[in-house]
Coordinates of C-alpha atoms in Angstrom, one line a residue:
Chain A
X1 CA 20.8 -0.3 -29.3
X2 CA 17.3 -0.8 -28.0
X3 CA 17.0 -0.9 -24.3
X4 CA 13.8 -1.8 -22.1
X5 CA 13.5 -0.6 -18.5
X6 CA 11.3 -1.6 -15.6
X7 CA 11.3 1.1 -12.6
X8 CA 9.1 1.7 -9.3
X9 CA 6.8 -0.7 -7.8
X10 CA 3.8 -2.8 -8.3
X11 CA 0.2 -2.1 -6.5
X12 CA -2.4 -4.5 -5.9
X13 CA -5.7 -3.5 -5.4
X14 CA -8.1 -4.1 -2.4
X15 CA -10.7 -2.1 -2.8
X16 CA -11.0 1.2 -4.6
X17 CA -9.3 3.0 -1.6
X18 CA -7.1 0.6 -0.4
X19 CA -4.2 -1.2 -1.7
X20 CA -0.4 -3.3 -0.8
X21 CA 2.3 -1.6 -1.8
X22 CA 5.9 -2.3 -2.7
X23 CA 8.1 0.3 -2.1
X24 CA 10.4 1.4 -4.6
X25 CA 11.6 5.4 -5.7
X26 CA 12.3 4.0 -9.0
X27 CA 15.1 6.4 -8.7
X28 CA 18.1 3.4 -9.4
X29 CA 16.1 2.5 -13.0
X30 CA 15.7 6.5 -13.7
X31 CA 19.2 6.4 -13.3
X32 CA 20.1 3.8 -15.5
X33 CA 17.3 5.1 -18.0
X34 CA 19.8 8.7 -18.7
X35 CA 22.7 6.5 -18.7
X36 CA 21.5 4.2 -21.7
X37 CA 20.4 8.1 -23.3
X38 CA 23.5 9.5 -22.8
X39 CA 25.2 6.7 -24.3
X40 CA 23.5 6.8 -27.5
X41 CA 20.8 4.0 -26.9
X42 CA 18.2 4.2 -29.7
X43 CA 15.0 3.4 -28.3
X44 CA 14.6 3.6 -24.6
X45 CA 11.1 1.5 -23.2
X46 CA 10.7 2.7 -19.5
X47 CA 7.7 0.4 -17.9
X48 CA 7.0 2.2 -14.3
X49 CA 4.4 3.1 -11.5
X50 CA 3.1 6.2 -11.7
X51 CA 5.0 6.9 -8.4
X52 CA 7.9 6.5 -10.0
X53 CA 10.7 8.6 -10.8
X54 CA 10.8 9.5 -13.9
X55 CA 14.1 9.9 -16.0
X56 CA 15.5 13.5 -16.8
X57 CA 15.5 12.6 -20.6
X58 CA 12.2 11.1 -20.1
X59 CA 10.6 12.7 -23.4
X60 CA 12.8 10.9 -25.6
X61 CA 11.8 7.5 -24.2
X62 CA 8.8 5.4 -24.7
X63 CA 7.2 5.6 -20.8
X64 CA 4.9 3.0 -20.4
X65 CA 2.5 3.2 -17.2
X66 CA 1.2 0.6 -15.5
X67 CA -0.4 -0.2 -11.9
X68 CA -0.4 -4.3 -11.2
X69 CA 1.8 -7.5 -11.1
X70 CA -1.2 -8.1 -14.0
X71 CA -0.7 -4.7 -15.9
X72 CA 3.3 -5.4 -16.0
X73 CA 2.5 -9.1 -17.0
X74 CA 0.8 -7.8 -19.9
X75 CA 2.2 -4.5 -20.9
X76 CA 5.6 -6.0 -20.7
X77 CA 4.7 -9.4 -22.3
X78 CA 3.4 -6.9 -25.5
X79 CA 6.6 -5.4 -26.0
X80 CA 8.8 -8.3 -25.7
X81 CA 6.4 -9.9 -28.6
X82 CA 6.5 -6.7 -30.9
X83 CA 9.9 -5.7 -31.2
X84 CA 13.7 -7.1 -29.9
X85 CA 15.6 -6.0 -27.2
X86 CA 19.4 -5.9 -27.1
X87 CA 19.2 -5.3 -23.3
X88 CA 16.5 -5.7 -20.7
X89 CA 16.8 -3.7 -17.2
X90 CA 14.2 -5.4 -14.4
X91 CA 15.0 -3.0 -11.6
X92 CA 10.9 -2.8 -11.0
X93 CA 10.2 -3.9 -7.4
X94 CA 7.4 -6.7 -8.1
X95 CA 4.8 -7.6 -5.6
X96 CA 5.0 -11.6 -5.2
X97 CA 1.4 -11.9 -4.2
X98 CA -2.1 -10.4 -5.1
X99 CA -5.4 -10.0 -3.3
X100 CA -7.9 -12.8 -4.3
X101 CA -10.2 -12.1 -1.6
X102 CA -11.1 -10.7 2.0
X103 CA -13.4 -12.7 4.6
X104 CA -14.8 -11.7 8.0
X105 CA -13.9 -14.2 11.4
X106 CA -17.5 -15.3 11.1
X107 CA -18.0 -16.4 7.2
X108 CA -14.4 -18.0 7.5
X109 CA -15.2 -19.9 10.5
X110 CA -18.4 -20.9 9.1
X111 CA -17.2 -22.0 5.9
X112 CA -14.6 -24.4 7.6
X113 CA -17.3 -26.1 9.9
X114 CA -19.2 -26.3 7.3
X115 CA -16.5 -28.3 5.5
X116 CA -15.4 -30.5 8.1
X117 CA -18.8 -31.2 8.5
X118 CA -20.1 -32.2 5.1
X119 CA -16.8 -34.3 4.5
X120 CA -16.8 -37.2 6.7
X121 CA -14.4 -39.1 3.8
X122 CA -11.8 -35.9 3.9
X123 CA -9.0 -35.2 6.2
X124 CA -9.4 -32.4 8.7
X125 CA -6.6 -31.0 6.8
X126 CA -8.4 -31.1 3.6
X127 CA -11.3 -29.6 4.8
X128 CA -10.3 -27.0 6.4
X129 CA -8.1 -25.9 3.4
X130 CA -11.2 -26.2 1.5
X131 CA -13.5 -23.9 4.1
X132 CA -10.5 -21.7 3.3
X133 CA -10.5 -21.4 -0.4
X134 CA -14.4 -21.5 -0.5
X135 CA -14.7 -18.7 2.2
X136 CA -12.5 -16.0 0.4
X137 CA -14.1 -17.2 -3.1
X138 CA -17.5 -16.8 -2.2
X139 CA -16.1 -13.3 -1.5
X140 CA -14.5 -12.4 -4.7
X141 CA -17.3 -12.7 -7.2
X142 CA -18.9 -9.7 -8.4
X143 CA -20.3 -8.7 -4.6
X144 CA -17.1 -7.7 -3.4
X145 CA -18.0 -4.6 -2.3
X146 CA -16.1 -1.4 -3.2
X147 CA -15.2 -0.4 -0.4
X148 CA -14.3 -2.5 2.8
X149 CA -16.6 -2.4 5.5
X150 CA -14.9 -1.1 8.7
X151 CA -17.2 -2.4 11.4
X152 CA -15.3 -6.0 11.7
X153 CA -13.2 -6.5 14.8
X154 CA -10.7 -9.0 12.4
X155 CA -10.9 -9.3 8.7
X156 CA -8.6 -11.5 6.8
X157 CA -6.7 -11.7 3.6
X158 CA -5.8 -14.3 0.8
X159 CA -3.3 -13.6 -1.5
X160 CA -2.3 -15.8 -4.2
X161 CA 1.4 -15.8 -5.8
X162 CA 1.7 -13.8 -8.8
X163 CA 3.5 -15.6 -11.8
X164 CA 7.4 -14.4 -12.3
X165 CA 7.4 -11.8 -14.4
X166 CA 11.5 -12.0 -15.2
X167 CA 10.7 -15.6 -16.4
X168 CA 9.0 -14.2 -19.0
X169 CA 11.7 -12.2 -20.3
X170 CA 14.4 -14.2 -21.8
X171 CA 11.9 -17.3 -22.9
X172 CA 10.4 -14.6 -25.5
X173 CA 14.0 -13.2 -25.7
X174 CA 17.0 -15.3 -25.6
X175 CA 19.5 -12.9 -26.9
X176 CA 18.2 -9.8 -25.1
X177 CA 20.9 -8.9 -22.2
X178 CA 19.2 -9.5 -18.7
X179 CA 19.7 -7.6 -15.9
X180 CA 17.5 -9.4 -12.8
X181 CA 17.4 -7.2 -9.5
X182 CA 17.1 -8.8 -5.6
X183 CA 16.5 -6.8 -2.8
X184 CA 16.5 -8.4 0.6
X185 CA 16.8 -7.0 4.1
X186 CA 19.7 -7.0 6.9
X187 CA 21.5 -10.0 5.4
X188 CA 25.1 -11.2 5.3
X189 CA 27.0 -10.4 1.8
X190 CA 27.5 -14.4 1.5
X191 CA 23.7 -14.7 1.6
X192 CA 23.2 -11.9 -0.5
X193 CA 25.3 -13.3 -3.3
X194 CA 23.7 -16.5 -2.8
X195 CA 20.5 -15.8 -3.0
X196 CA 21.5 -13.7 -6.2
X197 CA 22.7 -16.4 -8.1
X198 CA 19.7 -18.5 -7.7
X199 CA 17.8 -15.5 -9.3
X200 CA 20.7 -15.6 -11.8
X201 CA 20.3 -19.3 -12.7
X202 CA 16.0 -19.5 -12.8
X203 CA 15.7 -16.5 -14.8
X204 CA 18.7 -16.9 -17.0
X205 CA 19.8 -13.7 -16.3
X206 CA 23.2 -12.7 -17.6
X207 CA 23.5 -10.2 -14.4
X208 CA 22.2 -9.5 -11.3
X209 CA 22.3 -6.7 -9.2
X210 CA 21.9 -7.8 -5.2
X211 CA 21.4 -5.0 -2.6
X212 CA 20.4 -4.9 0.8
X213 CA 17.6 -2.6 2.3
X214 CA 19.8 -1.6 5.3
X215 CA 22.5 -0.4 3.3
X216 CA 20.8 2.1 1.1
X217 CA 20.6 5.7 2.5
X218 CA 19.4 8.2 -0.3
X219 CA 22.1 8.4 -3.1
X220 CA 24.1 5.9 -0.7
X221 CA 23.4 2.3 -2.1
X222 CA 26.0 -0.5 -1.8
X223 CA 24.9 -3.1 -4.7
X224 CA 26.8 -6.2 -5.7
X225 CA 26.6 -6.7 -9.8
X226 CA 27.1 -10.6 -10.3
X227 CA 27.7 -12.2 -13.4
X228 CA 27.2 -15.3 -14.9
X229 CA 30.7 -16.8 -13.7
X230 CA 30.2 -15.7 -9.6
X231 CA 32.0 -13.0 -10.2
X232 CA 31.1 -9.7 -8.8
X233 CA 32.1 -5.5 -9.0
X234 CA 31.2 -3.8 -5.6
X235 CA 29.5 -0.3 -6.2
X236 CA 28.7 2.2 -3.3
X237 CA 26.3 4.9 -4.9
X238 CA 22.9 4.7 -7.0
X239 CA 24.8 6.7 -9.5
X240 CA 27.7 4.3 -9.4
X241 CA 25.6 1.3 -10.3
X242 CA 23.6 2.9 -12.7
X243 CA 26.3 3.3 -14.8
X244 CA 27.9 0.0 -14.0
X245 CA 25.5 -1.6 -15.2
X246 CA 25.3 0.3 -18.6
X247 CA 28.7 -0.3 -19.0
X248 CA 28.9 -3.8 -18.7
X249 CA 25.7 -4.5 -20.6
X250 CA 26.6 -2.3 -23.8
X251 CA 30.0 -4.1 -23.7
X252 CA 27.9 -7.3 -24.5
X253 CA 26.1 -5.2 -27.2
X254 CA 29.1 -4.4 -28.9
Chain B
X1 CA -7.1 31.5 16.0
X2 CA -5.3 27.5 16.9
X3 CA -6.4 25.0 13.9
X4 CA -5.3 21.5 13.6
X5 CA -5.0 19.6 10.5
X6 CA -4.8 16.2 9.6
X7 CA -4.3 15.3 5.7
X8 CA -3.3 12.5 3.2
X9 CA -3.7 8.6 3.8
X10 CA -1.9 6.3 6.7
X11 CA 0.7 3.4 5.6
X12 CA 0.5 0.1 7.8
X13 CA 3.7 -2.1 7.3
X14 CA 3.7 -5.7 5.7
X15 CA 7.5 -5.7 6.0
X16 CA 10.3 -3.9 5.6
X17 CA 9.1 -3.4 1.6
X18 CA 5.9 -3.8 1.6
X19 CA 3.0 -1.9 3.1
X20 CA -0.8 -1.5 3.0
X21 CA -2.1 2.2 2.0
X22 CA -5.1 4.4 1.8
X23 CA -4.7 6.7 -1.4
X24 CA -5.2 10.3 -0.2
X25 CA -3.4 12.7 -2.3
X26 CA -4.3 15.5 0.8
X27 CA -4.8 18.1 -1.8
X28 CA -7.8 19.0 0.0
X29 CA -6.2 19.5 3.3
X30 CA -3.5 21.6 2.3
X31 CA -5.8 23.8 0.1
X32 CA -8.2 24.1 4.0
X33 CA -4.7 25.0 5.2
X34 CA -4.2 28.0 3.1
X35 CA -7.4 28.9 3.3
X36 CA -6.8 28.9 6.9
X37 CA -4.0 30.9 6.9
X38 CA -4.6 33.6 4.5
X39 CA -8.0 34.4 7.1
X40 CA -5.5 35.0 10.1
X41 CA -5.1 31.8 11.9
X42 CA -2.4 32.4 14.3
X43 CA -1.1 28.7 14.8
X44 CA -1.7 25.9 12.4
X45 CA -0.5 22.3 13.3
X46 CA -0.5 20.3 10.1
X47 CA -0.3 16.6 11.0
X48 CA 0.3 14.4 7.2
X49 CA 1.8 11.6 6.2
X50 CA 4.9 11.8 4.0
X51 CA 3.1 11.6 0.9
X52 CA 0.8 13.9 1.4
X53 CA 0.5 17.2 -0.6
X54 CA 1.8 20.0 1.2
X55 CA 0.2 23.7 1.9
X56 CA 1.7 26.6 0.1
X57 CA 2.4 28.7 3.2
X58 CA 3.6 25.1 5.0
X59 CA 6.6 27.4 6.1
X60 CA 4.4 29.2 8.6
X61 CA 2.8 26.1 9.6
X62 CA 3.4 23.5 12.2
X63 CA 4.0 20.4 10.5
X64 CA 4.2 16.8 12.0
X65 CA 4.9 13.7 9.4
X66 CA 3.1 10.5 10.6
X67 CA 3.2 7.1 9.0
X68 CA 0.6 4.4 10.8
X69 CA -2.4 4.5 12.4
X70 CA -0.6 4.0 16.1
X71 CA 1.4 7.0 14.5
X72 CA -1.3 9.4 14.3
X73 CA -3.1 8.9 17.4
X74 CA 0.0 9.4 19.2
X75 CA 0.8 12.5 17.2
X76 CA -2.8 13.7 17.4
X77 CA -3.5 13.0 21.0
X78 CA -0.6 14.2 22.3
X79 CA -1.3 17.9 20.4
X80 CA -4.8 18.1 22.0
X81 CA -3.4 17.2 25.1
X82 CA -0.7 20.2 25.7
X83 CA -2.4 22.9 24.3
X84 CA -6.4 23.7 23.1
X85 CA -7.8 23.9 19.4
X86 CA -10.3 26.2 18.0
X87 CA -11.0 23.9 15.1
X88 CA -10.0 20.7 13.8
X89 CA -9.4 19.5 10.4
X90 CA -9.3 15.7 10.0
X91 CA -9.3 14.8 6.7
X92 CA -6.9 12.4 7.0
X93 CA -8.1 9.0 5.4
X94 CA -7.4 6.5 7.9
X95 CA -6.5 3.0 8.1
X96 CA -9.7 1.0 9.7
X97 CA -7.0 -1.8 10.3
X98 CA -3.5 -3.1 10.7
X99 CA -1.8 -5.9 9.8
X100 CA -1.8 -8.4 13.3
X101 CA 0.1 -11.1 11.4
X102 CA 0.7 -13.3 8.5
X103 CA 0.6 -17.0 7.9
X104 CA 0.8 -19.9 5.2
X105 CA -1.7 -22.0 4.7
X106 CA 0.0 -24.4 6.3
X107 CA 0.7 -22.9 9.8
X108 CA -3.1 -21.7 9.0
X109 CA -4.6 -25.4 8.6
X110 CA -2.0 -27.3 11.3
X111 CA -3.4 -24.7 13.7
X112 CA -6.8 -25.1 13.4
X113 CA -6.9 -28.7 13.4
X114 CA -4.7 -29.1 16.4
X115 CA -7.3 -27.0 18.1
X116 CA -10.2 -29.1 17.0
X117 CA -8.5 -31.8 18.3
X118 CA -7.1 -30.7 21.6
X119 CA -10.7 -29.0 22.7
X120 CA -13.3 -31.4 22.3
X121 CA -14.9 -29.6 25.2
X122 CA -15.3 -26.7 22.4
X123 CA -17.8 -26.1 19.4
X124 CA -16.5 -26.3 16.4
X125 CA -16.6 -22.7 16.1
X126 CA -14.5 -21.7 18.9
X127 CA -11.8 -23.9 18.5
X128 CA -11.5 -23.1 14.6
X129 CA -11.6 -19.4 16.2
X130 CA -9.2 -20.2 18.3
X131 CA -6.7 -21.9 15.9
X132 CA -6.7 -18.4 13.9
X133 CA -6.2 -16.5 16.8
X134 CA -3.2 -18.5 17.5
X135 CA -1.4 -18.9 14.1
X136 CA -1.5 -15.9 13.4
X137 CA -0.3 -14.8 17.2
X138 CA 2.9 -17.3 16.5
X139 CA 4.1 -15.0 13.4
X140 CA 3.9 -11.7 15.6
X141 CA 6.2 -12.4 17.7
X142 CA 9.9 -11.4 17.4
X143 CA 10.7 -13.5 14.6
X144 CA 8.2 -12.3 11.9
X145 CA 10.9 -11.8 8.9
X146 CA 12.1 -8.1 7.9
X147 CA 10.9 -9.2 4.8
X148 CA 7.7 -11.9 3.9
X149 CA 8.6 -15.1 1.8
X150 CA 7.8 -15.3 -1.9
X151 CA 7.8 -18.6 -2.0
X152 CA 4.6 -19.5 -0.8
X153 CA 1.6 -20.4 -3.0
X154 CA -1.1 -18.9 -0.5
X155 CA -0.4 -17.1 2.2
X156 CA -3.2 -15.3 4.6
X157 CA -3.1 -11.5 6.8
X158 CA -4.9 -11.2 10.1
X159 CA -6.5 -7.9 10.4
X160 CA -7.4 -5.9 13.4
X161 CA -9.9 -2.8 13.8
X162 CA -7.9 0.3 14.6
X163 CA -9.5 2.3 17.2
X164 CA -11.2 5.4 15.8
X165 CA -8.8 8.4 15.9
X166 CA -11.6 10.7 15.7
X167 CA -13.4 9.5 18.3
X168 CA -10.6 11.2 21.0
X169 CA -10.8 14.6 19.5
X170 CA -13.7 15.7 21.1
X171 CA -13.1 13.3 24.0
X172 CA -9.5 15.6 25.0
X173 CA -11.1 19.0 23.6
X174 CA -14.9 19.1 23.8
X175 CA -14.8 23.0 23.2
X176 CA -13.1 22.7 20.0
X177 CA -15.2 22.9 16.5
X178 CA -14.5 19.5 14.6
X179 CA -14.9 18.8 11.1
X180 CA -15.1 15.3 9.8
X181 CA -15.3 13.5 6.4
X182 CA -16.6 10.8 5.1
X183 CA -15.8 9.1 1.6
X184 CA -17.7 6.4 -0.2
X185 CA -18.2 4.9 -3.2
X186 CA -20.0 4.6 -6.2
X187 CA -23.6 5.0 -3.3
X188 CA -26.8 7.8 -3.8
X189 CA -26.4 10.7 -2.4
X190 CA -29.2 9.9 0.4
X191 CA -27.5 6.9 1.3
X192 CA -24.2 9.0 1.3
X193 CA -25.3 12.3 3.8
X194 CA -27.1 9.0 6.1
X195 CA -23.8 7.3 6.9
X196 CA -22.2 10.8 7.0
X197 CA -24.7 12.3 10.1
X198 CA -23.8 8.7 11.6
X199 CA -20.2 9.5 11.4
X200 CA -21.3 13.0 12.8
X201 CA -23.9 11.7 15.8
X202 CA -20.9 8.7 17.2
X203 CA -17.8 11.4 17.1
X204 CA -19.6 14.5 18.3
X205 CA -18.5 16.3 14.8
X206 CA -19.8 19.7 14.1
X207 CA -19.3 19.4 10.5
X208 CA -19.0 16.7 8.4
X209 CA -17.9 16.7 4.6
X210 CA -19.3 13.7 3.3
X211 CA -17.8 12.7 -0.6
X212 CA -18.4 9.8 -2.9
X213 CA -14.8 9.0 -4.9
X214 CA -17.0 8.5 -8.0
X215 CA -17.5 12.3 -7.8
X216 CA -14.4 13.2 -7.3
X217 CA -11.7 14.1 -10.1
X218 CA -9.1 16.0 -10.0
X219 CA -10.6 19.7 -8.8
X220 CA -13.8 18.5 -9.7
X221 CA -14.8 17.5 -6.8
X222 CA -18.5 16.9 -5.1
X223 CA -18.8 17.3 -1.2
X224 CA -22.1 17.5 1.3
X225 CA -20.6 19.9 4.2
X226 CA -23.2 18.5 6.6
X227 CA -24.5 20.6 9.7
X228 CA -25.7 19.4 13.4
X229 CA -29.5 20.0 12.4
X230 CA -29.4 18.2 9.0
X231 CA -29.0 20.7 6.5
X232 CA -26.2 21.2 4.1
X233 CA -24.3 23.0 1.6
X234 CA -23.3 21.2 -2.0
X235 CA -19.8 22.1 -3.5
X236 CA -18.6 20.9 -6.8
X237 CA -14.8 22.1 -6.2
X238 CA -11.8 20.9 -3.8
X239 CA -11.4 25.1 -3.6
X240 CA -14.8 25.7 -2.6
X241 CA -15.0 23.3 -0.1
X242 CA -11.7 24.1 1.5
X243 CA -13.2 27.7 1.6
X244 CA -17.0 26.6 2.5
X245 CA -15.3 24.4 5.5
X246 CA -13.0 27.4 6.2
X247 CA -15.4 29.7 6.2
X248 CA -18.1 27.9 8.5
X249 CA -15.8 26.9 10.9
X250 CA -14.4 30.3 11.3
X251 CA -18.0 31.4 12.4
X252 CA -18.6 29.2 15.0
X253 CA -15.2 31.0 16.6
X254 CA -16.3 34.7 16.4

């Protein structure tokens, strides 16, 4: 049984002090990492953030470090390619979007007067979306600086959506199992479930665990493991569905 | 002997996941710390974000966990304020801005061209300044989600300067002995002990420890301790300039 985990979050860079975060211990995939060891998995993968936790059986896995959306894109894409999977484990919290530049108030405002300006045959709408794109290009070639200035009163951001990395999974693996992981915050169970199932269905997952920000507390973690028929198993504890979800993805192994 | 600390990097929230940080392990801060307490300091106050590397003798320390910028100045100002300082430590790397608000391109580009079109009395400039202030002002409010939308192709951040945290030290406590620092990157070391006795002049430090992240890694680490009249001392070590800064300071108590 060969088993590939993702665990801990993404960081995109701004500068070479600076970055976004997504939170994420990593704890829940470390978790589910010993669980697959302890149940006699063969080759464990475990993809993480050097944040991360790492699993207790750690030197009898493959850990695989990366930094980026990019870096997972990549490093992840590689493995799929080289070897197959029986089961898949995406617990990684992803960032959606990345940094592709950072403009002052004046080169932005600028840029979009410029644009409205030279365009008499656009929209206002059109121009001023294109002052937008040009402003934060003209920042992003090789003169971004390396560190941000801090004199500006306002600086601003553009980030870009980064492609979904569990789309990737099952269109380079069809058998693999898929577990597909949603997080949201201070929603209703019906919403939760919901919003899981879309996940579900886009990603072809085969199960997805749904939790809620507000109800995890430490070790306390209430997640909802849905499967492919809307069906779901309640857990209540990190270490609960860890190995729930061990033990329903090995029973497709079998 | 009263010494105050600051140490590691500040978080500013996205959402309820996501955040922007300022990588600061605060290795060198704690190793000041211990260096401070093992030469007698009768109180120290060790104000560090949750991250950040802890002293060895932390036990016999004051210790006060901040997250954002707001965090700190609170933290720190209200400390200065109820009792006095020999020295202070602030080698805290600070967040120059936090996140004012978000907005899609969208909300962005209706906002700026209602503007233009409702002020013909302004330039050009104003009202596309304007129309930024505002769309971004509409997603601050009360209903900015717990956590951001991925489903957006572009989406923009509105930063604002924090006010300078170091500024206040010697503002509350003009008798105390303050140490700044001052990191850069990848810039000649002229260039590097200039910006540092500018950092020194505007705050009123005493010392500044100016560093360029190119130099630094792991222990190895390069850092200007910067004087009043110009002159310095080199280190090549985090240990020797916790104990050069330790030292010096310690001096100007006696």
């Amino acid at each position: 049984m060969r088993v590939l985990i993702t665990a801990g979050g993404t960081t995109e860079k701004i500068d070479e002090v600076r970055a976004i975060t997504n939170h994420s211990t990593g704890r829940l995939g470390s978790l589910i990492a010993d669980y697959f060891y302890e149940a006699g998995a063969t080759e464990i993968v475990y993809i993480c953030s050097e944040q991360a936790k790492r699993p207790k059986h750690i030197q009898k896995m493959r850990e695989l470090p990366i930094v980026s959306v990019q870096d997972l894109y990549q490093t992840l894409t590689k493995e799929l390619i080289s070897a197959s999977f029986d089961i898949v484990i995406h617990s990684m919290a992803v960032s959606d979007y990345y940094l592709e530049g950072t403009a002052s108030q004046d080169v932005l405002t600028t840029e979009i007067v410029k644009q409205l300006n030279q365009h008499p045959d656009m929209s206002q709408e059109e121009a001023v979306k294109q002052g937008l794109e040009l402003a934060f290009h003209e920042m992003t070639s090789a003169n971004q600086p390396k560190k941000m200035s801090s004199a500006l009163p306002t600086v601003y951001f553009q980030l870009k959506q980064t492609p979904k990395v569990i789309r990737q999974i099952k269109k380079i693996q069809p058998h693999a199992t898929l577990v597909g992981f949603k997080l949201l915050v201070d929603v209703d169970s019906t919403e939760l479930v919901q919003v899981a199932s879309r996940l579900m269905e886009k990603n072809d997952a085969d199960y997805v665990l749904a939790n809620d920000l507000s109800q995890i507390k430490g070790d306390q973690h209430v997640g909802y493991l849905l499967q492919q028929d809307g069906s779901y198993t309640l857990f209540q504890t990190k270490q609960a569905i860890a190995k729930g979800i061990v033990e329903a993805t090995m029973k497709g192994v079998n």
